[in-house]
Short mmCIF file of C-alpha atoms in Angstrom, two decimals:
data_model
loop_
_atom_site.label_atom_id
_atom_site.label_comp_id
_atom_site.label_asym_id
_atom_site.label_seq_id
_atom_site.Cartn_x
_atom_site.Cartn_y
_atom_site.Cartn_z
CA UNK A 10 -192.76 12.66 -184.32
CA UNK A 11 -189.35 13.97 -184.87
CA UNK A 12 -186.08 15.12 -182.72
CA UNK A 13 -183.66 17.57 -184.34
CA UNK A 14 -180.48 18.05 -182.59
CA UNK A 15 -178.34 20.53 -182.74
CA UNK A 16 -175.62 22.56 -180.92
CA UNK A 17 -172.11 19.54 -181.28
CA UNK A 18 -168.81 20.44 -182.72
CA UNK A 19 -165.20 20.87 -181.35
CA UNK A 20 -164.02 22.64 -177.95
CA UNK A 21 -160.87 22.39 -176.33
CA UNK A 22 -160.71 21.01 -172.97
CA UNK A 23 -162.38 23.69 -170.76
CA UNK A 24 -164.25 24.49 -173.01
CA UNK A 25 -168.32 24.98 -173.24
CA UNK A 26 -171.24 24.06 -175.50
CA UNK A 27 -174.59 23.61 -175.85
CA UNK A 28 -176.87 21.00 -177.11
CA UNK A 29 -180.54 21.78 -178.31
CA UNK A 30 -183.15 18.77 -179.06
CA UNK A 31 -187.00 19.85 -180.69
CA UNK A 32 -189.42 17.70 -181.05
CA UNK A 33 -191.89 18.16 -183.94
CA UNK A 34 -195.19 16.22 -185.21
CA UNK A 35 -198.47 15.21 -183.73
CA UNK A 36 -197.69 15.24 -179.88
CA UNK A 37 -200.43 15.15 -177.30
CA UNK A 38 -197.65 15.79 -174.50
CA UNK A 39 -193.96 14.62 -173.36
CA UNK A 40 -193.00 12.69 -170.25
CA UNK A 41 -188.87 12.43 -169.86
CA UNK A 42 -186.84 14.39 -172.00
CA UNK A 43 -183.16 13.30 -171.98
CA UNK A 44 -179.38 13.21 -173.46
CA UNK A 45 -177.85 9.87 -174.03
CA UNK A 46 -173.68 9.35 -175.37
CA UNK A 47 -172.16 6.98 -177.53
CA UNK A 48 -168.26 7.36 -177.09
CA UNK A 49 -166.06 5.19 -179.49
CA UNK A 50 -166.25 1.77 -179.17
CA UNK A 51 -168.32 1.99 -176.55
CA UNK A 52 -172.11 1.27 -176.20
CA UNK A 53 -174.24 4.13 -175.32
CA UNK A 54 -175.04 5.44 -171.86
CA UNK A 55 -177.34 8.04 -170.70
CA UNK A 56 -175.75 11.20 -169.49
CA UNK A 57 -178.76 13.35 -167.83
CA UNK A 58 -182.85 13.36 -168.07
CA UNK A 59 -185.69 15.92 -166.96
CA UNK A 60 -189.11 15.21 -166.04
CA UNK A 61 -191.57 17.40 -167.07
CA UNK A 62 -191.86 18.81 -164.28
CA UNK A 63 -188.19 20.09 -163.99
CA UNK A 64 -186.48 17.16 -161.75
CA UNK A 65 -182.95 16.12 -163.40
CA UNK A 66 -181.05 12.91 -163.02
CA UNK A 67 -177.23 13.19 -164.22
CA UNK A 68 -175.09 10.65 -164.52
CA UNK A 69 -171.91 10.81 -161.81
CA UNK A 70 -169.09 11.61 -164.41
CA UNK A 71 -171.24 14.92 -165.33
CA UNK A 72 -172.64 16.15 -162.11
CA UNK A 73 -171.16 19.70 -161.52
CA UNK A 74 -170.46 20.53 -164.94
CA UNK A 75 -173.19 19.62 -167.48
CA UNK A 76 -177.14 21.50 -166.92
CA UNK A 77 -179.83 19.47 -168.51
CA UNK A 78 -183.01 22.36 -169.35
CA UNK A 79 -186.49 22.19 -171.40
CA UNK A 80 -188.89 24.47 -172.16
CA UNK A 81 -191.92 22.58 -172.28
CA UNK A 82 -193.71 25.46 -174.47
CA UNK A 83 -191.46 25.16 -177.22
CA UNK A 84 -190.89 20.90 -176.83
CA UNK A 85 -187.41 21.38 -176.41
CA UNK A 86 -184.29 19.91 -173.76
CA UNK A 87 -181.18 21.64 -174.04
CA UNK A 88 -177.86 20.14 -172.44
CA UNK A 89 -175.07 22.56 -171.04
CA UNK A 90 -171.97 21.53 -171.24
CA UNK A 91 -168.92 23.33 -168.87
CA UNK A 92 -165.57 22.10 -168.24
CA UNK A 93 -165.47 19.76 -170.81
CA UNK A 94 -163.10 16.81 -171.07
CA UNK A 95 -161.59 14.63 -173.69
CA UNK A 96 -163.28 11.72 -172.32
CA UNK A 97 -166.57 13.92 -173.00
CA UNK A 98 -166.11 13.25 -176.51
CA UNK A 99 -169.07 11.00 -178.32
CA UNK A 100 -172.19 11.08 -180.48
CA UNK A 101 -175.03 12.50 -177.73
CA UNK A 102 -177.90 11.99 -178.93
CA UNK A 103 -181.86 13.41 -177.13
CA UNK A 104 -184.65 10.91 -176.19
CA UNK A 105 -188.13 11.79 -175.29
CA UNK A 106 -191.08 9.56 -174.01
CA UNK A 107 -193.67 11.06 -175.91
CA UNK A 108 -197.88 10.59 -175.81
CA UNK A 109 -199.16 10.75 -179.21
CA UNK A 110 -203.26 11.08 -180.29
CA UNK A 111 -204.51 7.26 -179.79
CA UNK A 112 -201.77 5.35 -180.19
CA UNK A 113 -200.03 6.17 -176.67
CA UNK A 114 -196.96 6.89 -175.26
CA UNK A 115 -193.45 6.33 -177.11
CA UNK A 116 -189.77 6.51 -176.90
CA UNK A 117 -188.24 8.45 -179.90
CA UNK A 118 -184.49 9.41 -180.66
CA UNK A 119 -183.07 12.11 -182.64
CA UNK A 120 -180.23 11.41 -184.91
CA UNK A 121 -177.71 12.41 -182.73
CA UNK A 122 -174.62 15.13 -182.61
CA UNK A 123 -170.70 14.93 -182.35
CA UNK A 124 -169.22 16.69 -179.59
CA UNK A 125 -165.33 16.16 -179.98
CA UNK A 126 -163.14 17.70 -177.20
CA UNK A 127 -159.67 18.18 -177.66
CA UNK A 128 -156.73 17.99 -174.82
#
């Protein structure tokens, strides 16, 4: 099983973007689908997850400006990102709890994507 991020780069403050995640490989289903951040020097925290059926959890400092999405269909979260600030800046990288053919259910990462934000 795989993760492939996409979607980082650099906004100004105010500024929009937005992340992508796939999984990929031999995946019976996925559970939680989320977005995690590692800003510098500093250790990683999670910034939103979706159930599979649609219920999001966000983390205070992004309620009101980031969207957390999937489209179960394709395998795929998506993070939207509005308003950004410079403190938004970090490495996010996606996370899924995912049930693979006899050997069960499993937390994978992707390899993660910089988002800088400028003042």
């Amino acid at each position: 099983v795989q993760l492939q991020a996409s979607g980082g780069g650099l906004v100004q403050a105010g500024g929009s973007l937005r992340l992508s995640c796939s999984a990929s490989g031999n995946i019976v289903g996925i559970n939680d689908m989320g977005w995690y951040r590692q800003p510098p020097g500093k250790q990683r925290e999670l910034v939103a997850d979706i159930t599979s059926g649609g219920v999001a959890n966000y983390v205070d400092s992004v309620k009101g400006r980031f969207t957390i999405s999937r489209d179960n269909a394709k395998n795929t979260v998506y993070l939207q990102m509005n308003s950004l600030k410079p403190e938004d800046t970090a490495v996010y990288y996606c996370n899924a709890k995912v049930t693979r053919p006899i050997l069960g259910l499993a937390h994978y990462w992707g390899k993660g994507t910089l988002v800088t934000v400028s003042s």
